[in-house]
mmCIF file of C-alpha atoms in Angstrom:
data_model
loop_
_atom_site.group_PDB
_atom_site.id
_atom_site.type_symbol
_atom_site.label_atom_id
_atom_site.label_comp_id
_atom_site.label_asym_id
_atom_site.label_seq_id
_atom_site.Cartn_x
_atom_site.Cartn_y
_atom_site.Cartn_z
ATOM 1 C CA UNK A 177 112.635 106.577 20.960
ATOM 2 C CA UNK A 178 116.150 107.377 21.333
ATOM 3 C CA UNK A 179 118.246 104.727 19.211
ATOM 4 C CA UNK A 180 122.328 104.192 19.591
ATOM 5 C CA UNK A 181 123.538 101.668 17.692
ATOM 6 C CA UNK A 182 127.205 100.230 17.875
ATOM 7 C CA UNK A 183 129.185 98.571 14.999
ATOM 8 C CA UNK A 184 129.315 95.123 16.885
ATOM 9 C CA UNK A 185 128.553 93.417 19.896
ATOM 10 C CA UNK A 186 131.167 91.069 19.830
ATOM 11 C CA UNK A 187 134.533 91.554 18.700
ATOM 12 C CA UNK A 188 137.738 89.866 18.461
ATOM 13 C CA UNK A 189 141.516 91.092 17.818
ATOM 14 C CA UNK A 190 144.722 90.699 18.269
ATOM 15 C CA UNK A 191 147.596 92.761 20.131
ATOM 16 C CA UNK A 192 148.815 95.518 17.786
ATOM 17 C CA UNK A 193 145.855 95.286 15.355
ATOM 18 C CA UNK A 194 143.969 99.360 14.363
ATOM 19 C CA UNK A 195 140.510 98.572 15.665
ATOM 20 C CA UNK A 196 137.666 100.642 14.699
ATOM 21 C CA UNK A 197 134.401 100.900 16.849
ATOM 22 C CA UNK A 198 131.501 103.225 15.106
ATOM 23 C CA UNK A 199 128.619 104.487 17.223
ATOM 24 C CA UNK A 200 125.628 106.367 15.229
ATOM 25 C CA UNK A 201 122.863 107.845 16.987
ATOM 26 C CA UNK A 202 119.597 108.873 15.450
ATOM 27 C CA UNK A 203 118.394 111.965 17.386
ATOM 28 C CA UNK A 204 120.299 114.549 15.727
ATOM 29 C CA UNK A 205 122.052 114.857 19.675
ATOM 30 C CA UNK A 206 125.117 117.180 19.620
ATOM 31 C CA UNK A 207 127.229 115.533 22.294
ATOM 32 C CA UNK A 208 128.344 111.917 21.920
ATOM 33 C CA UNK A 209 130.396 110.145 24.517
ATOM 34 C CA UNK A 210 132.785 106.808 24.468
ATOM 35 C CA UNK A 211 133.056 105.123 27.921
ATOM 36 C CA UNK A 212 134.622 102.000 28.601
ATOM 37 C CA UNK A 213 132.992 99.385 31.636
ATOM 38 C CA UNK A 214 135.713 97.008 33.793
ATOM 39 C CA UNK A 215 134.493 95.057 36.578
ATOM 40 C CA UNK A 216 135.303 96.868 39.615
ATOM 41 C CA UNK A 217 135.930 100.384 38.049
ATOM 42 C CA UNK A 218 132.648 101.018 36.818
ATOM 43 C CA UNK A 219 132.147 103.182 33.756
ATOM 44 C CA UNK A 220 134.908 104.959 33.177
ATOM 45 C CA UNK A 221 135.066 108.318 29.955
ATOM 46 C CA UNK A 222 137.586 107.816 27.004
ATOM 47 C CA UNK A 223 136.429 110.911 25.193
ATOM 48 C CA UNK A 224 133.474 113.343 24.392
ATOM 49 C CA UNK A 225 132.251 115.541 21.580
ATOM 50 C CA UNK A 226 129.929 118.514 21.312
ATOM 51 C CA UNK A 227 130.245 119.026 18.109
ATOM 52 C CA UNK A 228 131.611 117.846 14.759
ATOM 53 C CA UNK A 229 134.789 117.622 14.540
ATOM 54 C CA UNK A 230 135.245 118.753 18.197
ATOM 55 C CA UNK A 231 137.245 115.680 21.032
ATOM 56 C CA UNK A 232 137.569 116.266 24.526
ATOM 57 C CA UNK A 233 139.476 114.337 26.242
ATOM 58 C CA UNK A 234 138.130 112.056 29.055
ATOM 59 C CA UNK A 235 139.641 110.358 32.637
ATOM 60 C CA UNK A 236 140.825 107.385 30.639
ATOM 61 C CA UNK A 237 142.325 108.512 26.736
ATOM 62 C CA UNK A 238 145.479 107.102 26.488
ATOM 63 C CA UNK A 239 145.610 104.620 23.656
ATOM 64 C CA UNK A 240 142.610 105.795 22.208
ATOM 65 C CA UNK A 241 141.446 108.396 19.540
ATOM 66 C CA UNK A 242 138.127 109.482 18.421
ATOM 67 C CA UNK A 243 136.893 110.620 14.811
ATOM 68 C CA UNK A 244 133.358 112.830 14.329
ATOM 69 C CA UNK A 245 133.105 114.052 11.105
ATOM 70 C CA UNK A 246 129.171 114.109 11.088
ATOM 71 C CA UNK A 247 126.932 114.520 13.521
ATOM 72 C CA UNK A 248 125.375 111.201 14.044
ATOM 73 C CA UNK A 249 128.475 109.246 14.247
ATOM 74 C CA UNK A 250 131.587 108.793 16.549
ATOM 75 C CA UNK A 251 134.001 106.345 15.857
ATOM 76 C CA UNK A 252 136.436 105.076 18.683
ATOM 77 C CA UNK A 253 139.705 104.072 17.154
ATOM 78 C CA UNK A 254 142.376 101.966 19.033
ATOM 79 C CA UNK A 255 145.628 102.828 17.286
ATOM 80 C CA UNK A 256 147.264 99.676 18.070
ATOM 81 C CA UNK A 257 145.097 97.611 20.526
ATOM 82 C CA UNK A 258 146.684 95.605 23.801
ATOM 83 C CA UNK A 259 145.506 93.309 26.036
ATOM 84 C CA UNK A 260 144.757 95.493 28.967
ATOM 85 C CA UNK A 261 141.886 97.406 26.932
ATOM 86 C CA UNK A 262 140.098 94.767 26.349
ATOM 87 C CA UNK A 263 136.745 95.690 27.963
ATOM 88 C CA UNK A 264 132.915 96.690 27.494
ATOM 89 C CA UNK A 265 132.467 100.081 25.011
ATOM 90 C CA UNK A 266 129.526 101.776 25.339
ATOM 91 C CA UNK A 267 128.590 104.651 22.784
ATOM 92 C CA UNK A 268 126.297 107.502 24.569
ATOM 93 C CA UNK A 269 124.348 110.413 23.171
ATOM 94 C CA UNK A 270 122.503 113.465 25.233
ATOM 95 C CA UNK A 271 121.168 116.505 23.880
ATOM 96 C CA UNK A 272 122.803 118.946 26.262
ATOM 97 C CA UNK A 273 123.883 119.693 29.579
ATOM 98 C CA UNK A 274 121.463 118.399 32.472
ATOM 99 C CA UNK A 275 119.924 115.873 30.342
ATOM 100 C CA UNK A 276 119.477 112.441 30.031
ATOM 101 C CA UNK A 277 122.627 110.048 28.561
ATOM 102 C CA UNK A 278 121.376 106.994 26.415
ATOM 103 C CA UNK A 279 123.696 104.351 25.472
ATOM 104 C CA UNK A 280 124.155 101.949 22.864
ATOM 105 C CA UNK A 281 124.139 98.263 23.903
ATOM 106 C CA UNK A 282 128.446 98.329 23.849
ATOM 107 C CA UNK A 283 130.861 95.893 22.328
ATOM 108 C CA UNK A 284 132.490 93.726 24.331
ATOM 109 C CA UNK A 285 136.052 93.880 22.675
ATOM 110 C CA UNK A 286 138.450 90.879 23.601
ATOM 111 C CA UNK A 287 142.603 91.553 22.290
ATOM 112 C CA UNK A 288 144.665 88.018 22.206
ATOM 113 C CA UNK B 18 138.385 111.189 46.926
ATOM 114 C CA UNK B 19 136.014 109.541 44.322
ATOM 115 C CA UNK B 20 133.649 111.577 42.128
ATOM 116 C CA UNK B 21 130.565 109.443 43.000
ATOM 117 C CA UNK B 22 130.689 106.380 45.552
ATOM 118 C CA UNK B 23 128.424 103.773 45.962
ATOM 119 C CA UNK B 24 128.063 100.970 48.505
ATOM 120 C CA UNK B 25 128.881 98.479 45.825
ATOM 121 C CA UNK B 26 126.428 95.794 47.972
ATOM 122 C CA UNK B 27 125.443 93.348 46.797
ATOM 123 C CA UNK B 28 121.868 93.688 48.812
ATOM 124 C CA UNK B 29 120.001 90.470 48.854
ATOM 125 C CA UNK B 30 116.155 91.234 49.996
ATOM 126 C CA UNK B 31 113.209 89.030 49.549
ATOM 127 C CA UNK B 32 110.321 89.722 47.623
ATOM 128 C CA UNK B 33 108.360 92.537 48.569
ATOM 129 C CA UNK B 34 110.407 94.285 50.435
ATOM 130 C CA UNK B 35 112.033 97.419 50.926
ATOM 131 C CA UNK B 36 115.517 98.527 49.741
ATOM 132 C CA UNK B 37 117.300 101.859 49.695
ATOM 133 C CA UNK B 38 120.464 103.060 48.308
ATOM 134 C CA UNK B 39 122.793 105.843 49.083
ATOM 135 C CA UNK B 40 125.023 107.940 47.142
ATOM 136 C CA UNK B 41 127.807 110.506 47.790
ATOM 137 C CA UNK B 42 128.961 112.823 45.445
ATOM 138 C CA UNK B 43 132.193 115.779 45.578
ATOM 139 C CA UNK B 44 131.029 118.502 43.386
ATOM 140 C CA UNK B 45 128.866 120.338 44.972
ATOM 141 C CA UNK B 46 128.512 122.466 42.232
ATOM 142 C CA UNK B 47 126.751 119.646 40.296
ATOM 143 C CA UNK B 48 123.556 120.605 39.125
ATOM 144 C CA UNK B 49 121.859 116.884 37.486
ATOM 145 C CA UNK B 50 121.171 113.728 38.955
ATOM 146 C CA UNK B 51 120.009 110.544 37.987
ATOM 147 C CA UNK B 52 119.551 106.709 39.306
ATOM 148 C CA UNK B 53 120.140 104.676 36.035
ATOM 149 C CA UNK B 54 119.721 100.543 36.044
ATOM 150 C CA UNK B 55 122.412 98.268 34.393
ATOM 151 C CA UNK B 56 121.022 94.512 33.478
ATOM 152 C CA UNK B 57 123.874 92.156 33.364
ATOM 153 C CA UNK B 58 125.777 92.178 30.038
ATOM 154 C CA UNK B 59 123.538 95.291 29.047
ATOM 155 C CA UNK B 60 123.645 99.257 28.964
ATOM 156 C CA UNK B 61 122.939 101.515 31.208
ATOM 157 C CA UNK B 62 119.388 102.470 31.116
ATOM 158 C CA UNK B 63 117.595 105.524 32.728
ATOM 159 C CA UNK B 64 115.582 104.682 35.628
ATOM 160 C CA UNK B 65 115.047 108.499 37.003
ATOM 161 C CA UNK B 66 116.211 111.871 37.602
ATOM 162 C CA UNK B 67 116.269 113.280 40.629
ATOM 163 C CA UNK B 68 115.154 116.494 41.276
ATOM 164 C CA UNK B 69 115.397 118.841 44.075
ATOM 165 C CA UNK B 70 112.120 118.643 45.539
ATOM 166 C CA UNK B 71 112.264 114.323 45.192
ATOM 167 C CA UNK B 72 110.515 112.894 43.215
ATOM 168 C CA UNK B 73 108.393 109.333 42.993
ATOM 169 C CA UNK B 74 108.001 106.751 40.128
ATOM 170 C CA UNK B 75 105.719 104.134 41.399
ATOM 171 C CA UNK B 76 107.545 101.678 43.405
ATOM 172 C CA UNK B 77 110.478 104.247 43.294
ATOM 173 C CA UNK B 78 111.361 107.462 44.908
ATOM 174 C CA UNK B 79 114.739 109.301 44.420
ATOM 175 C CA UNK B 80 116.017 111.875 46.623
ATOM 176 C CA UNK B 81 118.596 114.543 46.624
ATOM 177 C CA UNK B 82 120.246 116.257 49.973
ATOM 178 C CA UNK B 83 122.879 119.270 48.269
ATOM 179 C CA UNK B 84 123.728 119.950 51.938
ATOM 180 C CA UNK B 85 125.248 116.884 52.477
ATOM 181 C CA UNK B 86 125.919 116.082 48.832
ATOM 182 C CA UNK B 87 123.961 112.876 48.768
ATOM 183 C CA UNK B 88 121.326 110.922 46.292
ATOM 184 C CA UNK B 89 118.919 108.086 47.941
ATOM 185 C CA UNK B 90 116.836 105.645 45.741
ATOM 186 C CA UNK B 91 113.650 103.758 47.619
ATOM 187 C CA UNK B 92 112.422 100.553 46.091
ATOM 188 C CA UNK B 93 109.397 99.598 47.719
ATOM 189 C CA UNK B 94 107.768 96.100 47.590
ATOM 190 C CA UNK B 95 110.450 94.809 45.507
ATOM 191 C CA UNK B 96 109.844 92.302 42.225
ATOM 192 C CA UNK B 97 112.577 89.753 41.301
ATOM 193 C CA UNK B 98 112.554 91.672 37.896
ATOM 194 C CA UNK B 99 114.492 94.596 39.899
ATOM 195 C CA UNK B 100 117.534 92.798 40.469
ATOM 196 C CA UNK B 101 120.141 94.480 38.679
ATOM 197 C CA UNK B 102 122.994 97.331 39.539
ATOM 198 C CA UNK B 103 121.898 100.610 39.755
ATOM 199 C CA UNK B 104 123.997 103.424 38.933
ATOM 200 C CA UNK B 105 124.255 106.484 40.279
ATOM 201 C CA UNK B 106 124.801 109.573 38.086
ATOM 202 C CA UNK B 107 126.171 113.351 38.238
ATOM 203 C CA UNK B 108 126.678 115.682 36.081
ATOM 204 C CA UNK B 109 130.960 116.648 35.990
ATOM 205 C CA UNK B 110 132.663 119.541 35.761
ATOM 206 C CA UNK B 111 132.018 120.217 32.190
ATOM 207 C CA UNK B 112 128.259 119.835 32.581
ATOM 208 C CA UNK B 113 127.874 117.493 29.586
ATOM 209 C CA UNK B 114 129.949 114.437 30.695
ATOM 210 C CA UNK B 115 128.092 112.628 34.040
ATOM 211 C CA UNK B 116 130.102 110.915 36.339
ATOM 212 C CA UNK B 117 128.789 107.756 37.177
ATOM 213 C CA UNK B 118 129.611 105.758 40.903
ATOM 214 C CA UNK B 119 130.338 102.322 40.188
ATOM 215 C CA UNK B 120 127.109 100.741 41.423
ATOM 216 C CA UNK B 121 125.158 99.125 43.983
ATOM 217 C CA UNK B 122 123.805 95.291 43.150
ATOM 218 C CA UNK B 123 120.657 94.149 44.070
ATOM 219 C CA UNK B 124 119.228 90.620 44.127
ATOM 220 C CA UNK B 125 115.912 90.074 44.879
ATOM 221 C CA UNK B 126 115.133 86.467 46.142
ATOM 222 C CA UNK B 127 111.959 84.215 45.982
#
């Protein structure tokens, strides 16, 4: 089975902290993904890699940056977090194009 | 107009019976589908794909209409254990990143 694992579940900060969220993925997959989920807006892409040390950008990447310097890990980093990104993050990782996208069980980040 | 859209529901059906959602996507160029389920407070987890020709999972069947860009899931004789949002996916424009529709919520009743 497929496993994605995400640094936390839970996780709480305040406005202006660096926040670090890791995502590692045990498949060897070569694309990893960062979403985030807001009631009402559905699932919505930060940023994507299909490679090491390769970003795209998604809809959604202001505020955010994204770190893959091996294969099974991509970390999310909020450079200086706000209120209005507090949200569900959920980590995904697919082999390649056309196939299935399995997620990590997210972290619900809340910024004070 | 929206990548993927969903009637967000909710659809409240009692035991047993039959449900079906619709989806409408824009690029027509899309090539993969899929019908994932999202338990409250969970991930997203793969329910199907759907492929050209339909295709059937026990109680489930997915369809796909490229002429009129659309994506169907059947539920027949429905278990309370199906309640849940269900997500429907395409593929975007890069081909790796999916687009997902916000989801459709079903609750099935006693």
């Amino acid at each position: 089975d497929v496993k994605v694992t995400q640094s936390s579940r839970y996780l709480v900060k305040r406005t202006g902290e660096k926040v670090f969220l890791e995502c590692v993925q045990d498949m060897d997959h070569e694309n990893m993904f960062w979403y985030r989920q807001d009631p009402g807006l559905g699932l919505r892409l930060i940023y994507f890699s299909y490679d090491v040390k390769m970003k795209e950008k998604g809809d959604i990447p202001e505020g955010y940056s994204v770190s893959r310097e091996k294969k099974e890990r991509f970390s999310l980093i909020l450079e200086s977090a706000s209120t209005n990104q507090t949200s569900m993050y959920l980590c995904a990782s697919l082999t390649g194009v056309g196939e299935t996208q399995y997620f990590g069980p997210g972290t619900r980040l809340l910024v004070l | 107009r929206k990548e993927v859209e969903q009637d967000p529901g909710p659809f409240n059906v009692p035991e047993g019976a039959t449900v079906a959602f619709n989806c409408t996507y824009s690029n027509s160029a899309s090539q993969s589908f899929f019908w994932y389920r999202q338990d409250c407070r969970k991930e997203p987890k793969l329910l199907m794909s759907v492929y050209s020709s339909g295709n059937e999972d026990g109680r489930f069947t997915a369809q796909l209409n490229r002429a009129s860009q659309y994506i169907s899931l059947l539920i027949r004789d429905s278990k309370l254990s199906d309640s849940a949002t269900y997500l429907c996916v395409v593929n975007g424009p890069t081909g790796y990143a999916l687009n997902f529709g916000k989801g459709t919520s079903l609750l099935v009743t006693p």
